[in-house]
């Protein structure tokens, strides 16, 4: 099965600074690499995803980069805002049929 | 409906009781998933349906767990003879297809087994 690790497990950044979270995975067959955001007591919500034929994808302040050779992908958030505070999960998989979620990164934005 | 709906939102069961958790996916979504999320952990895959067919149930922890989606829409996750380690939030998600793309999660059903 897929082994997924996320680093760091907690991250605090000053408002306006950038945050980077890294996810490593083990299954070379994985071809779909999403990031989900979960606020306290709420449902997980997709914030960005990338497929294996693309190296980078950007959506406003959020970007994801993928290194398939090294089997890791990263979430980049620029110009952080208080509403970015949440737990972020990577969830690689083959298609979206059986995503393996990481253990999460708790991001705190300091005003 | 506008989103994925789950019921009940909260369930307290005595050890040994059976429970049933319901999921109403987004209309027209082919794929339906059940995940289990323990406190402070990421969601863990339980099972996956494409229409009414259960294509993968490899994540179900034991034969006490059973899921069905008989008409390819509403799904029920049943847990028999509940145990304390079953306490968790059970998340249902649906997506348009299973190839890739966003999973739309419900708010979850929080099960507490005493």
Coordinates of C-alpha atoms in Angstrom, one line a residue:
Chain A
X1 CA 0.0 0.0 0.0
X2 CA 0.9 3.7 -0.2
X3 CA 3.0 5.2 2.6
X4 CA 2.5 8.9 2.9
X5 CA 4.5 11.3 5.0
X6 CA 3.9 15.0 5.5
X7 CA 6.4 17.6 6.9
X8 CA 6.2 19.6 9.0
X9 CA 3.4 18.4 11.3
X10 CA 2.9 22.0 12.6
X11 CA 3.9 25.3 11.0
X12 CA 3.5 28.8 12.3
X13 CA 4.2 31.8 9.9
X14 CA 3.7 35.5 10.2
X15 CA 0.8 36.9 8.2
X16 CA 2.1 37.9 4.7
X17 CA 4.9 35.3 4.7
X18 CA 5.0 32.1 2.7
X19 CA 4.3 28.6 3.9
X20 CA 5.6 25.3 2.3
X21 CA 4.4 21.8 3.2
X22 CA 6.0 18.7 1.7
X23 CA 4.5 15.3 1.1
X24 CA 6.4 12.2 0.2
X25 CA 4.8 9.0 -1.1
X26 CA 5.9 5.5 -1.9
X27 CA 3.7 4.1 -4.7
X28 CA 5.2 5.0 -8.1
X29 CA 1.8 4.1 -9.7
X30 CA 0.2 7.2 -8.0
X31 CA -0.8 9.7 -10.7
X32 CA -3.1 12.1 -8.9
X33 CA -1.9 14.5 -6.2
X34 CA -4.4 16.7 -4.3
X35 CA -4.2 18.9 -1.3
X36 CA -7.1 19.2 1.1
X37 CA -7.8 21.9 3.7
X38 CA -9.7 21.1 6.9
X39 CA -10.8 23.8 9.3
X40 CA -11.6 22.8 12.9
X41 CA -14.8 20.7 13.0
X42 CA -15.4 21.1 9.3
X43 CA -15.2 18.9 6.2
X44 CA -12.0 18.5 4.2
X45 CA -12.1 20.7 1.0
X46 CA -9.9 20.4 -2.1
X47 CA -7.7 23.5 -2.6
X48 CA -5.5 22.4 -5.4
X49 CA -4.6 19.2 -7.3
X50 CA -2.1 18.1 -9.9
X51 CA -1.8 15.2 -12.2
X52 CA 1.4 13.3 -13.0
X53 CA 1.9 14.8 -16.5
X54 CA 2.4 18.3 -15.0
X55 CA 5.2 19.6 -12.8
X56 CA 3.6 22.7 -11.4
X57 CA 0.2 24.3 -11.0
X58 CA -0.8 27.6 -9.6
X59 CA -4.1 29.1 -8.5
X60 CA -3.7 32.7 -7.2
X61 CA -1.8 32.4 -3.8
X62 CA -1.6 28.6 -3.9
X63 CA 0.7 26.4 -5.9
X64 CA 1.6 22.7 -6.0
X65 CA 4.9 21.3 -7.4
X66 CA 5.5 17.7 -8.2
X67 CA 8.7 15.7 -8.5
X68 CA 7.6 12.2 -9.6
X69 CA 11.2 10.9 -9.8
X70 CA 11.8 11.7 -6.1
X71 CA 8.2 10.9 -5.2
X72 CA 7.3 14.1 -3.5
X73 CA 5.0 17.1 -4.0
X74 CA 4.7 20.3 -2.1
X75 CA 2.1 22.9 -1.3
X76 CA 3.1 26.5 -1.5
X77 CA 1.0 29.3 0.0
X78 CA 2.2 32.9 -0.5
X79 CA 1.0 36.1 1.2
X80 CA -0.6 34.1 4.0
X81 CA -3.8 35.4 5.6
X82 CA -5.5 34.5 8.9
X83 CA -8.1 32.4 7.1
X84 CA -5.3 30.1 5.8
X85 CA -5.1 28.7 9.4
X86 CA -6.2 25.1 9.2
X87 CA -5.0 21.5 8.9
X88 CA -3.7 20.6 5.4
X89 CA -3.6 17.1 4.1
X90 CA -1.9 15.7 1.0
X91 CA -3.7 12.6 -0.5
X92 CA -1.9 10.9 -3.4
X93 CA -3.6 8.2 -5.3
X94 CA -4.2 6.4 -8.6
X95 CA -7.1 8.4 -9.9
X96 CA -9.2 9.4 -6.9
X97 CA -10.6 6.0 -6.2
X98 CA -8.5 5.3 -3.1
X99 CA -6.7 8.4 -1.8
X100 CA -4.2 7.9 1.0
X101 CA -4.3 10.9 3.3
X102 CA -1.2 12.1 5.1
X103 CA -1.2 12.8 8.8
X104 CA -1.8 16.5 8.3
X105 CA 0.0 19.8 8.8
X106 CA -1.5 22.3 11.3
X107 CA -0.8 25.7 9.8
X108 CA -1.2 28.7 12.1
X109 CA -1.0 32.3 10.7
X110 CA 0.2 34.8 13.3
X111 CA -1.4 38.2 12.8
Chain B
X1 CA -29.1 18.6 -3.2
X2 CA -26.5 21.2 -3.0
X3 CA -23.9 19.1 -1.3
X4 CA -23.2 15.8 0.3
X5 CA -25.5 15.2 3.3
X6 CA -24.8 12.8 6.1
X7 CA -27.0 11.6 9.0
X8 CA -27.0 11.4 11.9
X9 CA -24.4 14.1 12.6
X10 CA -23.8 12.6 16.0
X11 CA -24.4 9.1 17.3
X12 CA -23.7 7.7 20.7
X13 CA -23.8 3.9 21.0
X14 CA -23.2 1.5 23.7
X15 CA -20.6 -1.2 23.1
X16 CA -22.2 -4.1 21.2
X17 CA -24.9 -2.0 19.6
X18 CA -25.4 -1.9 15.8
X19 CA -25.3 1.5 14.0
X20 CA -26.3 2.7 10.5
X21 CA -24.9 5.9 9.0
X22 CA -26.5 7.4 5.9
X23 CA -25.0 9.3 3.0
X24 CA -26.8 11.3 0.4
X25 CA -24.3 12.2 -2.4
X26 CA -24.5 15.0 -4.9
X27 CA -27.1 14.2 -7.5
X28 CA -25.5 12.7 -10.6
X29 CA -22.2 11.8 -8.9
X30 CA -21.1 8.3 -10.0
X31 CA -18.5 7.7 -7.3
X32 CA -19.1 7.4 -3.6
X33 CA -16.5 6.9 -0.9
X34 CA -16.4 6.3 2.8
X35 CA -13.5 7.4 5.0
X36 CA -12.9 7.1 8.7
X37 CA -11.2 9.9 10.6
X38 CA -9.9 9.4 14.1
X39 CA -9.2 12.4 16.3
X40 CA -6.1 14.2 15.1
X41 CA -5.5 12.0 12.1
X42 CA -6.1 12.1 8.4
X43 CA -9.1 10.4 6.8
X44 CA -8.5 6.7 6.1
X45 CA -10.1 5.0 3.1
X46 CA -12.8 2.4 3.9
X47 CA -14.7 1.6 0.7
X48 CA -15.6 2.9 -2.8
X49 CA -18.7 2.6 -5.0
X50 CA -19.1 3.3 -8.7
X51 CA -22.9 3.5 -9.1
X52 CA -24.2 0.5 -7.2
X53 CA -21.1 -1.6 -7.5
X54 CA -18.7 -1.8 -4.6
X55 CA -15.4 -1.8 -6.4
X56 CA -13.1 -1.6 -3.4
X57 CA -13.7 -2.5 0.2
X58 CA -10.1 -3.2 1.2
X59 CA -10.2 -0.5 3.9
X60 CA -13.0 -1.9 6.0
X61 CA -11.4 -2.8 9.3
X62 CA -13.3 -6.0 10.0
X63 CA -16.4 -8.0 8.9
X64 CA -18.4 -6.0 11.4
X65 CA -18.3 -3.1 8.8
X66 CA -20.7 -3.3 5.8
X67 CA -21.6 -0.7 3.2
X68 CA -24.2 -0.7 0.5
X69 CA -25.5 1.6 -2.3
X70 CA -28.3 -0.5 -3.7
X71 CA -29.7 2.0 -6.2
X72 CA -26.5 3.9 -7.0
X73 CA -27.4 6.9 -5.0
X74 CA -27.9 6.9 -1.2
X75 CA -25.4 4.8 0.7
X76 CA -25.4 3.3 4.2
X77 CA -22.5 2.3 6.3
X78 CA -23.4 -0.3 8.9
X79 CA -21.3 -1.2 11.9
X80 CA -22.3 -4.3 13.9
X81 CA -21.5 -5.0 17.5
X82 CA -19.7 -1.6 17.9
X83 CA -16.5 -1.4 19.9
X84 CA -14.7 1.5 21.5
X85 CA -12.1 1.6 18.8
X86 CA -14.9 2.3 16.2
X87 CA -15.2 5.8 17.7
X88 CA -14.4 8.3 14.9
X89 CA -15.9 10.6 12.4
X90 CA -17.2 8.8 9.4
X91 CA -16.9 10.9 6.2
X92 CA -18.7 10.3 3.0
X93 CA -17.6 11.8 -0.2
X94 CA -18.8 11.8 -3.8
X95 CA -17.3 12.7 -7.1
X96 CA -18.4 13.0 -10.7
X97 CA -16.1 10.2 -11.8
X98 CA -13.4 8.0 -10.4
X99 CA -10.7 8.9 -12.7
X100 CA -9.5 12.0 -10.8
X101 CA -11.0 15.2 -9.6
X102 CA -12.5 16.7 -6.5
X103 CA -14.0 14.6 -3.7
X104 CA -16.9 16.5 -2.2
X105 CA -17.1 15.5 1.5
X106 CA -20.1 15.6 3.8
X107 CA -19.8 17.1 7.3
X108 CA -19.4 13.6 8.7
X109 CA -21.1 11.4 11.3
X110 CA -19.3 11.5 14.7
X111 CA -19.7 8.1 16.3
X112 CA -18.9 7.7 20.0
X113 CA -19.0 4.2 21.5
X114 CA -19.2 4.0 25.2

